[in-house]
mmCIF file of C-alpha atoms and ligand atoms in Angstrom:
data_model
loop_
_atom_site.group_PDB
_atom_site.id
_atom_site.type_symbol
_atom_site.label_atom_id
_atom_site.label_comp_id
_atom_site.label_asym_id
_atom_site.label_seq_id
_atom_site.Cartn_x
_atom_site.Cartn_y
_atom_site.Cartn_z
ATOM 1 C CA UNK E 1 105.892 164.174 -40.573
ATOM 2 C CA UNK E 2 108.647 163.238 -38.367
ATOM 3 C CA UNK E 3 107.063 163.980 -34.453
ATOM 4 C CA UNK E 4 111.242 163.715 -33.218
ATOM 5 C CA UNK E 5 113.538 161.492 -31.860
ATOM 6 C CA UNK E 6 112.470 159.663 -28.599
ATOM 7 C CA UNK E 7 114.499 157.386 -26.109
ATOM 8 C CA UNK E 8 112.891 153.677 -25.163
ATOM 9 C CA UNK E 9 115.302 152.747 -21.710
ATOM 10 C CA UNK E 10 113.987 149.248 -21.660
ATOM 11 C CA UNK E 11 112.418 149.278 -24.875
ATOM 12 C CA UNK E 12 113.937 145.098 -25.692
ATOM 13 C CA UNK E 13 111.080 144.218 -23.030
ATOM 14 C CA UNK E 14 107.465 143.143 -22.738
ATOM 15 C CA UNK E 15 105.441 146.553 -22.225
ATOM 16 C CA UNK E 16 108.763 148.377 -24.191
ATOM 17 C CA UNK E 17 108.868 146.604 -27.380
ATOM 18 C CA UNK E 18 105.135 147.210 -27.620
ATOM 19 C CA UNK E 19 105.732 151.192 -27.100
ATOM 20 C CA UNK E 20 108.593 151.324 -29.377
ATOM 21 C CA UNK E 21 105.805 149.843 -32.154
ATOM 22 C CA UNK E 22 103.003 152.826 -30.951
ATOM 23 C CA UNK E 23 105.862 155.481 -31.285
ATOM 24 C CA UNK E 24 106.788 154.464 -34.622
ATOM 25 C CA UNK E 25 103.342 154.221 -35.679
ATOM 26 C CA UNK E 26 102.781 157.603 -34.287
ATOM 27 C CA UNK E 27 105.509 158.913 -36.414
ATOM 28 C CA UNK E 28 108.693 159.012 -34.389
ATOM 29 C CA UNK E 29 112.062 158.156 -34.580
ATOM 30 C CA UNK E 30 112.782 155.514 -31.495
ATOM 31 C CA UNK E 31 116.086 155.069 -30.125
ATOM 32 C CA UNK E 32 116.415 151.845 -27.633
ATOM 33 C CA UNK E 33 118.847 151.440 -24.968
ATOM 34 C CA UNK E 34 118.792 148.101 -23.014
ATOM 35 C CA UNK E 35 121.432 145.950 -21.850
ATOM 36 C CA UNK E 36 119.048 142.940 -22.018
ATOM 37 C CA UNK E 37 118.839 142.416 -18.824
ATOM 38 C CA UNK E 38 115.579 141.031 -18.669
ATOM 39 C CA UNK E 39 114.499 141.943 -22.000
ATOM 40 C CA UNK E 40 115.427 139.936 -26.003
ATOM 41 C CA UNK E 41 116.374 141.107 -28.901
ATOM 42 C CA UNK E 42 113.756 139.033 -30.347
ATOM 43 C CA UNK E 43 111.230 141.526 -28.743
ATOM 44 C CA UNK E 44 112.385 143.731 -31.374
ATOM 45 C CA UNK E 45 113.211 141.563 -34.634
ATOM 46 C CA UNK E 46 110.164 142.619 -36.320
ATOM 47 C CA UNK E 47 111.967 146.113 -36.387
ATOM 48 C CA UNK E 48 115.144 145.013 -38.124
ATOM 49 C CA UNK E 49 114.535 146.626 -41.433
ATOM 50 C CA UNK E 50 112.842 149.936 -40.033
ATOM 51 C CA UNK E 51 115.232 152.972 -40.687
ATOM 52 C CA UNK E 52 113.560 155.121 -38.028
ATOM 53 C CA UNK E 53 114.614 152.512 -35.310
ATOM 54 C CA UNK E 54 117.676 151.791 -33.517
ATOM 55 C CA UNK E 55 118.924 149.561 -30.827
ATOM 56 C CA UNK E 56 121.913 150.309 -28.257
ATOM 57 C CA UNK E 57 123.290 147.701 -25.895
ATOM 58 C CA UNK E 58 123.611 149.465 -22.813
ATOM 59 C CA UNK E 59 123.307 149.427 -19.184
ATOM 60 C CA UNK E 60 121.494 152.763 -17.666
ATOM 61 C CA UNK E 61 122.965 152.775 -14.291
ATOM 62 C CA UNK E 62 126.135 153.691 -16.448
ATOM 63 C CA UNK E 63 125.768 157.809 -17.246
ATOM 64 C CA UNK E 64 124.561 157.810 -21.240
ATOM 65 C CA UNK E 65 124.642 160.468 -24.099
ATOM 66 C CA UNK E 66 121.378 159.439 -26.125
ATOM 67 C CA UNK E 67 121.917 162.138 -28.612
ATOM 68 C CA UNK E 68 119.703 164.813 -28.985
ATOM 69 C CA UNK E 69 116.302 164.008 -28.189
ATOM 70 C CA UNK E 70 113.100 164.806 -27.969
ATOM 71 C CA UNK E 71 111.049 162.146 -25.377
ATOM 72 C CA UNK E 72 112.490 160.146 -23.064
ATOM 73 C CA UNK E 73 109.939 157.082 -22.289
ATOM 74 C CA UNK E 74 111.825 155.489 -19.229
ATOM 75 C CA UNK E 75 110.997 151.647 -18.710
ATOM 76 C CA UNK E 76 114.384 150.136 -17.945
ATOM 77 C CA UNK E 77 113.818 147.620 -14.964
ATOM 78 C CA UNK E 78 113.570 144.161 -13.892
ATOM 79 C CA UNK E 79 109.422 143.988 -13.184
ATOM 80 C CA UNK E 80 108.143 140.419 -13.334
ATOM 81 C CA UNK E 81 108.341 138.650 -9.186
ATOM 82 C CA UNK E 82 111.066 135.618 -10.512
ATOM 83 C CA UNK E 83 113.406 138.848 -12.118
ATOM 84 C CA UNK E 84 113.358 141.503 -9.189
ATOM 85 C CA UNK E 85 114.116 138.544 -6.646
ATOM 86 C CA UNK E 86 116.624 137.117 -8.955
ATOM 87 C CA UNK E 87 118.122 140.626 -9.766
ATOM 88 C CA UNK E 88 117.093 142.974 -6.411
ATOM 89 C CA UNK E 89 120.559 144.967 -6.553
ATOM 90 C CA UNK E 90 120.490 145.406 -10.140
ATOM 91 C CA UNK E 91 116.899 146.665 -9.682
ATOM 92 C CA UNK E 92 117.491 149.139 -6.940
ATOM 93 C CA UNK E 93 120.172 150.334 -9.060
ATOM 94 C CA UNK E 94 118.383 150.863 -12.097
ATOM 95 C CA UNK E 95 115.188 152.361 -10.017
ATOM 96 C CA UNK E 96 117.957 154.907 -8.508
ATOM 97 C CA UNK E 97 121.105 155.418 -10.678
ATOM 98 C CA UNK E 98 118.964 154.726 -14.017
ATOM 99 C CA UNK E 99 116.680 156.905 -13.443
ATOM 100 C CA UNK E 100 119.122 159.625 -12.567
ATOM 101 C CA UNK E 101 120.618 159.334 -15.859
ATOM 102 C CA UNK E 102 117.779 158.874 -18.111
ATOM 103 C CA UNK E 103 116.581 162.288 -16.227
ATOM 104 C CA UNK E 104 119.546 164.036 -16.899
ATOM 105 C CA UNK E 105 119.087 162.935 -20.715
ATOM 106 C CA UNK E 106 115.727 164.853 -20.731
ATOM 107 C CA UNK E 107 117.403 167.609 -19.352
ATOM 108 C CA UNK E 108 120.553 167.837 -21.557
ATOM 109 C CA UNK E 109 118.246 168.299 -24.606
ATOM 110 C CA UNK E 110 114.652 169.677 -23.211
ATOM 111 C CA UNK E 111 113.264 166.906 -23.661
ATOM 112 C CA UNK E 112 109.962 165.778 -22.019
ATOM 113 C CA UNK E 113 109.978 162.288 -19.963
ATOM 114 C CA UNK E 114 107.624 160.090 -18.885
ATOM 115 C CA UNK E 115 108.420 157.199 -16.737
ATOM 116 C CA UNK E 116 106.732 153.615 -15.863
ATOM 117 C CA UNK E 117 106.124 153.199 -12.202
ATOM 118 C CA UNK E 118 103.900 150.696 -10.646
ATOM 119 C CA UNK E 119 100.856 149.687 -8.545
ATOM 120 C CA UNK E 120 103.214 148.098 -6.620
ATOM 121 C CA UNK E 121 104.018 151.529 -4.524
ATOM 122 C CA UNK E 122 100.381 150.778 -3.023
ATOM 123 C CA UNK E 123 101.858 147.558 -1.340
ATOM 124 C CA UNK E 124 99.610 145.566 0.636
ATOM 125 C CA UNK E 125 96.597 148.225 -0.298
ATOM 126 C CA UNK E 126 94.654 149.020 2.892
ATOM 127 C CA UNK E 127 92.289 151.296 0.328
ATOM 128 C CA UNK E 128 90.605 148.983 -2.388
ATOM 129 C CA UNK E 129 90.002 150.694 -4.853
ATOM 130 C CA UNK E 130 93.716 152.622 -5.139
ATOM 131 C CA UNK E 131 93.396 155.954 -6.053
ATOM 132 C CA UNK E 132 96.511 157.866 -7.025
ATOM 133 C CA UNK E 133 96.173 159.873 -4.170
ATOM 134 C CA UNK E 134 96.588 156.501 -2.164
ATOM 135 C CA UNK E 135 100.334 156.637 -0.361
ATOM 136 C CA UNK E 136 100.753 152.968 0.029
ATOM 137 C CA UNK E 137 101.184 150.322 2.541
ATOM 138 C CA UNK E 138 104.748 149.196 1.411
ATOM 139 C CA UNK E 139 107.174 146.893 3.525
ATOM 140 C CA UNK E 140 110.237 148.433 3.351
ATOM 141 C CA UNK E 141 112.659 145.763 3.870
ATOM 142 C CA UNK E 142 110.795 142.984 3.040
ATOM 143 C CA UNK E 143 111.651 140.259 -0.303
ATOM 144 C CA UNK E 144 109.487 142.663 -2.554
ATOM 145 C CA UNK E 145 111.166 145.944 -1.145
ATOM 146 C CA UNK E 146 113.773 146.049 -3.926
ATOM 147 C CA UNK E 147 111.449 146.448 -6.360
ATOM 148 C CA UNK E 148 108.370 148.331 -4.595
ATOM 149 C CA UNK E 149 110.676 150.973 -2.887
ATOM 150 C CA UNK E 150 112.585 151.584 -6.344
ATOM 151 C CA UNK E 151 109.684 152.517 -8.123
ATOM 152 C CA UNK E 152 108.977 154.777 -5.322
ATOM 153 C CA UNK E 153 112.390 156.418 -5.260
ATOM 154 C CA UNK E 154 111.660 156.496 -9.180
ATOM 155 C CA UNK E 155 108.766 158.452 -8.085
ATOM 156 C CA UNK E 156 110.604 160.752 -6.126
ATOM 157 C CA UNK E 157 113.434 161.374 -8.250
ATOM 158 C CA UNK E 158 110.944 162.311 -11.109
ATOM 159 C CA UNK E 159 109.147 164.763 -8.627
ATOM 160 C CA UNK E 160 112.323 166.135 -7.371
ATOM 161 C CA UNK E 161 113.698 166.674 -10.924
ATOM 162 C CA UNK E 162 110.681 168.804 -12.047
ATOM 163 C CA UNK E 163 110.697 170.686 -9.285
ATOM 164 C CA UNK E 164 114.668 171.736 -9.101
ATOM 165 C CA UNK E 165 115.218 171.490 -12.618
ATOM 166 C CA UNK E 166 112.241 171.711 -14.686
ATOM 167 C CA UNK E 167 112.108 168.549 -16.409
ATOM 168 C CA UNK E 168 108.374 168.084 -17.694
ATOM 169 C CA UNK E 169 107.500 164.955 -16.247
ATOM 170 C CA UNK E 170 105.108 162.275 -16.534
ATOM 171 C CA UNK E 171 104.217 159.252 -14.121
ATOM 172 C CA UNK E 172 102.619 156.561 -15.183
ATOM 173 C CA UNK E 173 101.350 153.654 -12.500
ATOM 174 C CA UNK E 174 100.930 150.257 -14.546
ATOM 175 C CA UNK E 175 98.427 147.668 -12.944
ATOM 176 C CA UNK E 176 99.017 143.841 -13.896
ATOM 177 C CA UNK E 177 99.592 144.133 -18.206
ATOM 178 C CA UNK E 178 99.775 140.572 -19.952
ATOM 179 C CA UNK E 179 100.334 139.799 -23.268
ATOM 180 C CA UNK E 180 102.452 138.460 -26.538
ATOM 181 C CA UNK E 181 106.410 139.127 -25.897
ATOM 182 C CA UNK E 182 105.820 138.445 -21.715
ATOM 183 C CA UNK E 183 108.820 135.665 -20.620
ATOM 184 C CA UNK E 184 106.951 132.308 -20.444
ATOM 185 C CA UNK E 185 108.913 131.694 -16.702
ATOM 186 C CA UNK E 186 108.976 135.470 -15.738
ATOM 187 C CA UNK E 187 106.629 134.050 -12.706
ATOM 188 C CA UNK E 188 103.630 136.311 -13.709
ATOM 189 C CA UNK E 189 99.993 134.859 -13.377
ATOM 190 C CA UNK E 190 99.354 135.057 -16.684
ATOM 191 C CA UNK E 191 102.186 133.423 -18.179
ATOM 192 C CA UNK E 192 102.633 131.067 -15.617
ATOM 193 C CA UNK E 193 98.997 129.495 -15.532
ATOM 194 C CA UNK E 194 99.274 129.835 -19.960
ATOM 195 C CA UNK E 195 102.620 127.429 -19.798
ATOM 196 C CA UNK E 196 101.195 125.034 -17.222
ATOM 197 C CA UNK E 197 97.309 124.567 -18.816
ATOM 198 C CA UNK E 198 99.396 124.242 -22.168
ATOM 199 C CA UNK E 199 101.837 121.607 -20.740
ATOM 200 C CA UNK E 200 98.844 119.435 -19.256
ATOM 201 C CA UNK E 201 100.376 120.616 -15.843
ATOM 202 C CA UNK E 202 98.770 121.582 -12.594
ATOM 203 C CA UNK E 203 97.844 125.033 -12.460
ATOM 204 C CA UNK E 204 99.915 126.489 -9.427
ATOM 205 C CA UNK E 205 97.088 128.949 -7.323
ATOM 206 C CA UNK E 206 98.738 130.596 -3.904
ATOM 207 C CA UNK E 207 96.971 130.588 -0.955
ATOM 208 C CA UNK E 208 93.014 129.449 -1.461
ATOM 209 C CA UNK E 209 93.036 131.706 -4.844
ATOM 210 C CA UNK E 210 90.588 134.150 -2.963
ATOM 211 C CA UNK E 211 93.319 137.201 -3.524
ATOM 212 C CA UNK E 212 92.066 139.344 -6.398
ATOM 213 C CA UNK E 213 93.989 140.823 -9.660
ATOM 214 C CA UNK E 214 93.194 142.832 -12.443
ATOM 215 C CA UNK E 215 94.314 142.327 -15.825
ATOM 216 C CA UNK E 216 94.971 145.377 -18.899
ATOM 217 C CA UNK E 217 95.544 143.831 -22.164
ATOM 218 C CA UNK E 218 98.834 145.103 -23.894
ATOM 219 C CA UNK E 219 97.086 147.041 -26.289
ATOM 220 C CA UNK E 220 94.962 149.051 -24.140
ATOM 221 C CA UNK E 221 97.559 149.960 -21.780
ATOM 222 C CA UNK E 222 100.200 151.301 -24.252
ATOM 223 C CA UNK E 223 96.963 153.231 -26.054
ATOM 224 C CA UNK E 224 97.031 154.698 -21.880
ATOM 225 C CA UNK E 225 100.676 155.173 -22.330
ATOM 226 C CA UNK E 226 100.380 157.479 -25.583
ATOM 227 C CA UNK E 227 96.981 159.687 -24.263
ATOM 228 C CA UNK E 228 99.308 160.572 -20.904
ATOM 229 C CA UNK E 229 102.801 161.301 -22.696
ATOM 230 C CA UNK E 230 100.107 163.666 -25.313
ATOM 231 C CA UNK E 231 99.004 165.459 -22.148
ATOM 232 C CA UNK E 232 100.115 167.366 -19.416
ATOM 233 C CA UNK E 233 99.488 165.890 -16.073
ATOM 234 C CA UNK E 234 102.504 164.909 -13.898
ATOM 235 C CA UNK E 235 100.716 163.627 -11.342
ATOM 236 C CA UNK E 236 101.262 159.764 -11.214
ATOM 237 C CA UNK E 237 98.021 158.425 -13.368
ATOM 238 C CA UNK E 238 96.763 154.466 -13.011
ATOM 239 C CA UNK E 239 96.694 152.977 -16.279
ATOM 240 C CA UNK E 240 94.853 149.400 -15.759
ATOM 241 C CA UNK E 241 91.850 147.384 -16.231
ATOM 242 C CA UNK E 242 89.960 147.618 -13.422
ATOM 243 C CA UNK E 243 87.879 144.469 -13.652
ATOM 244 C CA UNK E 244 88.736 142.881 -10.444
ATOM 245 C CA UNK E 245 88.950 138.597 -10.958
ATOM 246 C CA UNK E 246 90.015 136.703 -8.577
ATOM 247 C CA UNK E 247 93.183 134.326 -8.600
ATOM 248 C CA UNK E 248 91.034 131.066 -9.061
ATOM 249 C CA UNK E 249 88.972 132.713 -11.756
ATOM 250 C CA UNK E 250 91.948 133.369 -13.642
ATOM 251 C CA UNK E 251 93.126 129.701 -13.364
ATOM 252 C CA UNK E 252 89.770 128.806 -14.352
ATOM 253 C CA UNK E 253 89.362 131.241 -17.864
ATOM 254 C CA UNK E 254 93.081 129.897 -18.611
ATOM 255 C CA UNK E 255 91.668 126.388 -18.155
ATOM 256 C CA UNK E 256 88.511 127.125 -20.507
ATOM 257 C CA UNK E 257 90.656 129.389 -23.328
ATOM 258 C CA UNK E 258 93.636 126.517 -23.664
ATOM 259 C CA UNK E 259 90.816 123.575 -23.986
ATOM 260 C CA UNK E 260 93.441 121.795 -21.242
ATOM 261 C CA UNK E 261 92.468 119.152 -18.952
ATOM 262 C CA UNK E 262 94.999 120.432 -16.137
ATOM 263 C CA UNK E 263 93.649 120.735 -12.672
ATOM 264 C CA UNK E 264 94.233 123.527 -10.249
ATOM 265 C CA UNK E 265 96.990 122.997 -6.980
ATOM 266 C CA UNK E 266 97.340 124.702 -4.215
ATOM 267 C CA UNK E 267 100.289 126.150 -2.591
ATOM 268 C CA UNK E 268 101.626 128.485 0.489
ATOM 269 C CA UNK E 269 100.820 132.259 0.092
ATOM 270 C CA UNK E 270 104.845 133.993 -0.209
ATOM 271 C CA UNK E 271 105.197 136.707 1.958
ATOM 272 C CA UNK E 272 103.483 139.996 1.604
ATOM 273 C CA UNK E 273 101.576 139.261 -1.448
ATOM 274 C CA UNK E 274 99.051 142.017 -1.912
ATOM 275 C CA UNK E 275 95.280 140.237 -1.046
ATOM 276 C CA UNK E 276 93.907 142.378 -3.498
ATOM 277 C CA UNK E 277 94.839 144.928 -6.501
ATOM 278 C CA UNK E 278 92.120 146.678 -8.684
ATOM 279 C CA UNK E 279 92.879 150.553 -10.116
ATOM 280 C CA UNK E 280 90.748 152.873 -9.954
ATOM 281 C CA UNK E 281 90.745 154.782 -13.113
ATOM 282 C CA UNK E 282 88.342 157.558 -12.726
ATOM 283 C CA UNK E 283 91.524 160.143 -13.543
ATOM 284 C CA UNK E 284 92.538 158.698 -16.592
ATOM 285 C CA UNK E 285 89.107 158.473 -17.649
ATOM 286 C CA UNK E 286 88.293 162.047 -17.239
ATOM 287 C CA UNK E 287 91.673 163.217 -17.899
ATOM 288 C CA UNK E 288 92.609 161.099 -20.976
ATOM 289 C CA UNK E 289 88.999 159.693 -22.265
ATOM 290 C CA UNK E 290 91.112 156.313 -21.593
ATOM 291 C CA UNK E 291 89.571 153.027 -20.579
ATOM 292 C CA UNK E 292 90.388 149.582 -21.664
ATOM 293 C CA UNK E 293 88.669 148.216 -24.319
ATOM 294 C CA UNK E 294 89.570 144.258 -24.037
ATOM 295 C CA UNK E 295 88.254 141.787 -21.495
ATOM 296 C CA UNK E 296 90.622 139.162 -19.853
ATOM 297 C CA UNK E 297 89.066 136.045 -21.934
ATOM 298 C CA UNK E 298 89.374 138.376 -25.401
ATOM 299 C CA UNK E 299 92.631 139.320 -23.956
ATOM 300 C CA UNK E 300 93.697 135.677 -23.367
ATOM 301 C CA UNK E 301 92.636 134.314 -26.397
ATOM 302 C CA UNK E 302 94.431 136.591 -28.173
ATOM 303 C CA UNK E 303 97.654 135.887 -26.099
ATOM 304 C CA UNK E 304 96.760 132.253 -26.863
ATOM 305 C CA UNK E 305 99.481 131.825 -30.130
ATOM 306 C CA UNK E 306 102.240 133.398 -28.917
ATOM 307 C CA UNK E 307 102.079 131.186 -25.420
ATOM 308 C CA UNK E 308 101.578 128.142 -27.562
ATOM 309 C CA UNK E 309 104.843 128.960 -30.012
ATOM 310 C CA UNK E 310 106.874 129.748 -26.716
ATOM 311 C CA UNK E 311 105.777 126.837 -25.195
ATOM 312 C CA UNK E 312 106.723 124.869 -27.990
ATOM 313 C CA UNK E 313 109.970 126.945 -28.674
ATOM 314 C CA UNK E 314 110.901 125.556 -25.441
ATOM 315 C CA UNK E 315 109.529 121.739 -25.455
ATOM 316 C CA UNK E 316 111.690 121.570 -28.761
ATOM 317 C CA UNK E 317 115.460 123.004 -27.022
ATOM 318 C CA UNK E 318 114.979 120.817 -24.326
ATOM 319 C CA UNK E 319 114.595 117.717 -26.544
HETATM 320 N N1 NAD H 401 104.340 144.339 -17.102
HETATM 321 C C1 NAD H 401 103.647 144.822 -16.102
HETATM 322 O O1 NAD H 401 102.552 144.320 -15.792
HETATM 323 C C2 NAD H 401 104.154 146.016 -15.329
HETATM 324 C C3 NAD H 401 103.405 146.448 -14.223
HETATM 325 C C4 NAD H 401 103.852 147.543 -13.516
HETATM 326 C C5 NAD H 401 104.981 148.243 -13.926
HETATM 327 N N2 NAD H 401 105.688 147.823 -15.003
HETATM 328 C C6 NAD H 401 106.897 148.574 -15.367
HETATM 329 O O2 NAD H 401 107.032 148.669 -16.779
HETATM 330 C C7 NAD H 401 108.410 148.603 -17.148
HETATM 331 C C8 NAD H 401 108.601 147.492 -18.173
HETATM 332 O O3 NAD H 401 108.152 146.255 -17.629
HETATM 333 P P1 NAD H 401 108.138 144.920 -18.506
HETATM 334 O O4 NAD H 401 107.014 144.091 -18.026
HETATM 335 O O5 NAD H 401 108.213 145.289 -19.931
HETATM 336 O O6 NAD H 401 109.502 144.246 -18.011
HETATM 337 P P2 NAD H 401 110.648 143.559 -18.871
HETATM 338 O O7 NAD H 401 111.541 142.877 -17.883
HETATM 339 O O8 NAD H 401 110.079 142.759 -19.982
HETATM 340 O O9 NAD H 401 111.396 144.816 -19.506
HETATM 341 C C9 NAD H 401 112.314 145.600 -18.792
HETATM 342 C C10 NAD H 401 113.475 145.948 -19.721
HETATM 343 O O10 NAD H 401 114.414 146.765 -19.000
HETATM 344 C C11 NAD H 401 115.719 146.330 -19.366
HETATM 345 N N3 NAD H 401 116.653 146.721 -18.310
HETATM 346 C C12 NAD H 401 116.650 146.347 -17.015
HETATM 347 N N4 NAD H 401 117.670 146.916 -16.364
HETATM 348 C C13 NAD H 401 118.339 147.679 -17.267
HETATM 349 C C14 NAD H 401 119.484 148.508 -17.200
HETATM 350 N N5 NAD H 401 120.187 148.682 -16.070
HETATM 351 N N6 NAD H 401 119.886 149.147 -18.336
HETATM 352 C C15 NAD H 401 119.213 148.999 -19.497
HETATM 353 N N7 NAD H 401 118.113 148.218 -19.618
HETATM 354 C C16 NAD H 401 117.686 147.566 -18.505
HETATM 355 C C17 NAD H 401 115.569 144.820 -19.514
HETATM 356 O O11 NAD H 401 116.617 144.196 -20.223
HETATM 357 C C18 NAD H 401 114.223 144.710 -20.213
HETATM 358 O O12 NAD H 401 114.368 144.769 -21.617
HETATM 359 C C19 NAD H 401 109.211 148.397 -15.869
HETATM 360 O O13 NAD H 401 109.706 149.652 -15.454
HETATM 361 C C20 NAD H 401 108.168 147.889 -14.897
HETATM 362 O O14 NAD H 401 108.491 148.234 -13.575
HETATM 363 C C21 NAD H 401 105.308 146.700 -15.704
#
């Protein structure tokens, strides 16, 4: 039984691509607008044949007619460090003028919406764990502004539209996610310490490597994703693993999963890196009966192929 027709804004990215696969499986029809920004086509080439799937080349901060639908899952925007600093305007826009328009899809047709925000609106967190009800300790015009303080008018657009128009909203805040389909040079930990150990390389660590991260397997966040758009909170809900590892022990499991021989090297801290990140998930536990299931060396193991084609992929074009 067809559940209805639901709009992916972003769905040609990492964390997108993966929820356009969960909505099909779940029995709906996904519509995809993305104007590749960030994202690649080969993200969805698995979906070629699949009649219930389609894929529009679009940018969001353009006003867009979806059709009639049902769910609008909004992801569209730049999210790795290297992208938002690369593309800051073109991710304030889509934070702002994106989400406008991807809001005023959901309230064309009815439709509900749920929307990816970030545990980046916690900043430089001076509460450790961050509970939703956390407001933050955001710099507002420093390098990571563009992105932190458009996911925050994101969040505030999505409030406002509830309240003035009705829209029923949901608010999803995504901790560190890693996983097959990330960039290899998107400048994430994961990705970036899974090229280098794979290379031989030096594994880059900022700062002593003291800072702390937590890392949600692909799979168990978009499992987070589906239990909140099923439900009816629209209070923002963390979705993320909250096993707290430090920097160094990250560089250290990518070391032992890979088999590499690379060593680690040190570098400055950039400016207003968070010292420490680690959800607390007590809401989605008791709300959703969510927690993640995979640990990060499970979880990087089973990342392990897809790094190792990518990082061959691109060995080979560069010959
Ligand atoms: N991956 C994570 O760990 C993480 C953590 C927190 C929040 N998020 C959020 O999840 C969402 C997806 O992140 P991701 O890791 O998949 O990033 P991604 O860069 O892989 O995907 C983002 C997608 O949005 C598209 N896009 C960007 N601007 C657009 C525009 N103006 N119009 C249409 N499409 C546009 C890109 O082309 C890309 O396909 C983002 O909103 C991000 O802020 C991700």
């Amino acid at each position: 039984m067809s559940r209805g027709r639901a709009l992916v804004t972003g769905g040609a990215g990492f964390l997108g691509s993966h929820l356009c696969d969960a909505l099909l499986g779940d029995g709906w029809h996904v519509v995809v607008v993305d104007n590749l920004l960030t994202g690649r086509r080969s993200n969805l080439a698995h979906l070629a044949n699949e009649p219930r799937f389609e894929l529009i080349e679009k940018d969001i901060c353009q006003p867009f007619d979806a059709g009639k639908i049902d769910y609008v899952f909004h992801f569209a925007s730049p999210a790795s460090p290297d992208d938002y600093h690369r593309h800051g305007i073109e991710t304030l826009q889509v934070g702002s003028l994106g989400t406008f328009n991807a809001l005023e899809n959901a309230r064309r047709y009815g439709a509900k919406y749920f929307v990816s925000s970030t545990s980046e609106c916690y900043g430089d967190p001076l509460e450790h764990p961050q509970k939703e009800t956390y407001w933050g300790n955001v710099n507002p015009i420093g390098p990571r502004s563009v992105y932190d303080e458009a996911k925050r008018f994101t969040e505030a657009v999505t409030m406002a539209y509830r309240r003035y128009h009705k829209v029923d909203t949901r608010i999803v805040r995504i901790f560190n996610t890693y996983g097959p389909r990330m960039q290899i040079n998107d400048g994430r930990v994961v990705p970036n310490f899974m090229k280098q150990a794979l290379l031989g390389e030096d594994l880059t660590v900022y700062g002593d490597g003291k800072q702390t991260r937590s890392f949600c397997y692909v799979s168990d966040e978009v499992d987070g994703f589906i239990r909140l758009s099923k439900s009816d909170e629209h209070l923002p809900v963390n979705i993320g693993n909250p096993n707290e590892f430090t920097i160094l022990e990250c560089a250290q499991l990518v070391v032992k999963v890979t088999g590499s021989k690379s060593q680690i090297r040190y570098e400055p801290l950039p400016q207003d890196d968070p010292k420490q990140r680690r959800p607390d998930i007590t809401k989605a536990r008791q709300l959703l009966g969510w927690e993640p299931k995979v640990n990060l060396e499970s979880g990087l193991r089973l990342t392990l192929d897809y790094f190792r084609k990518a990082v061959e992929e691109r060995t080979s074009a560069a010959r």
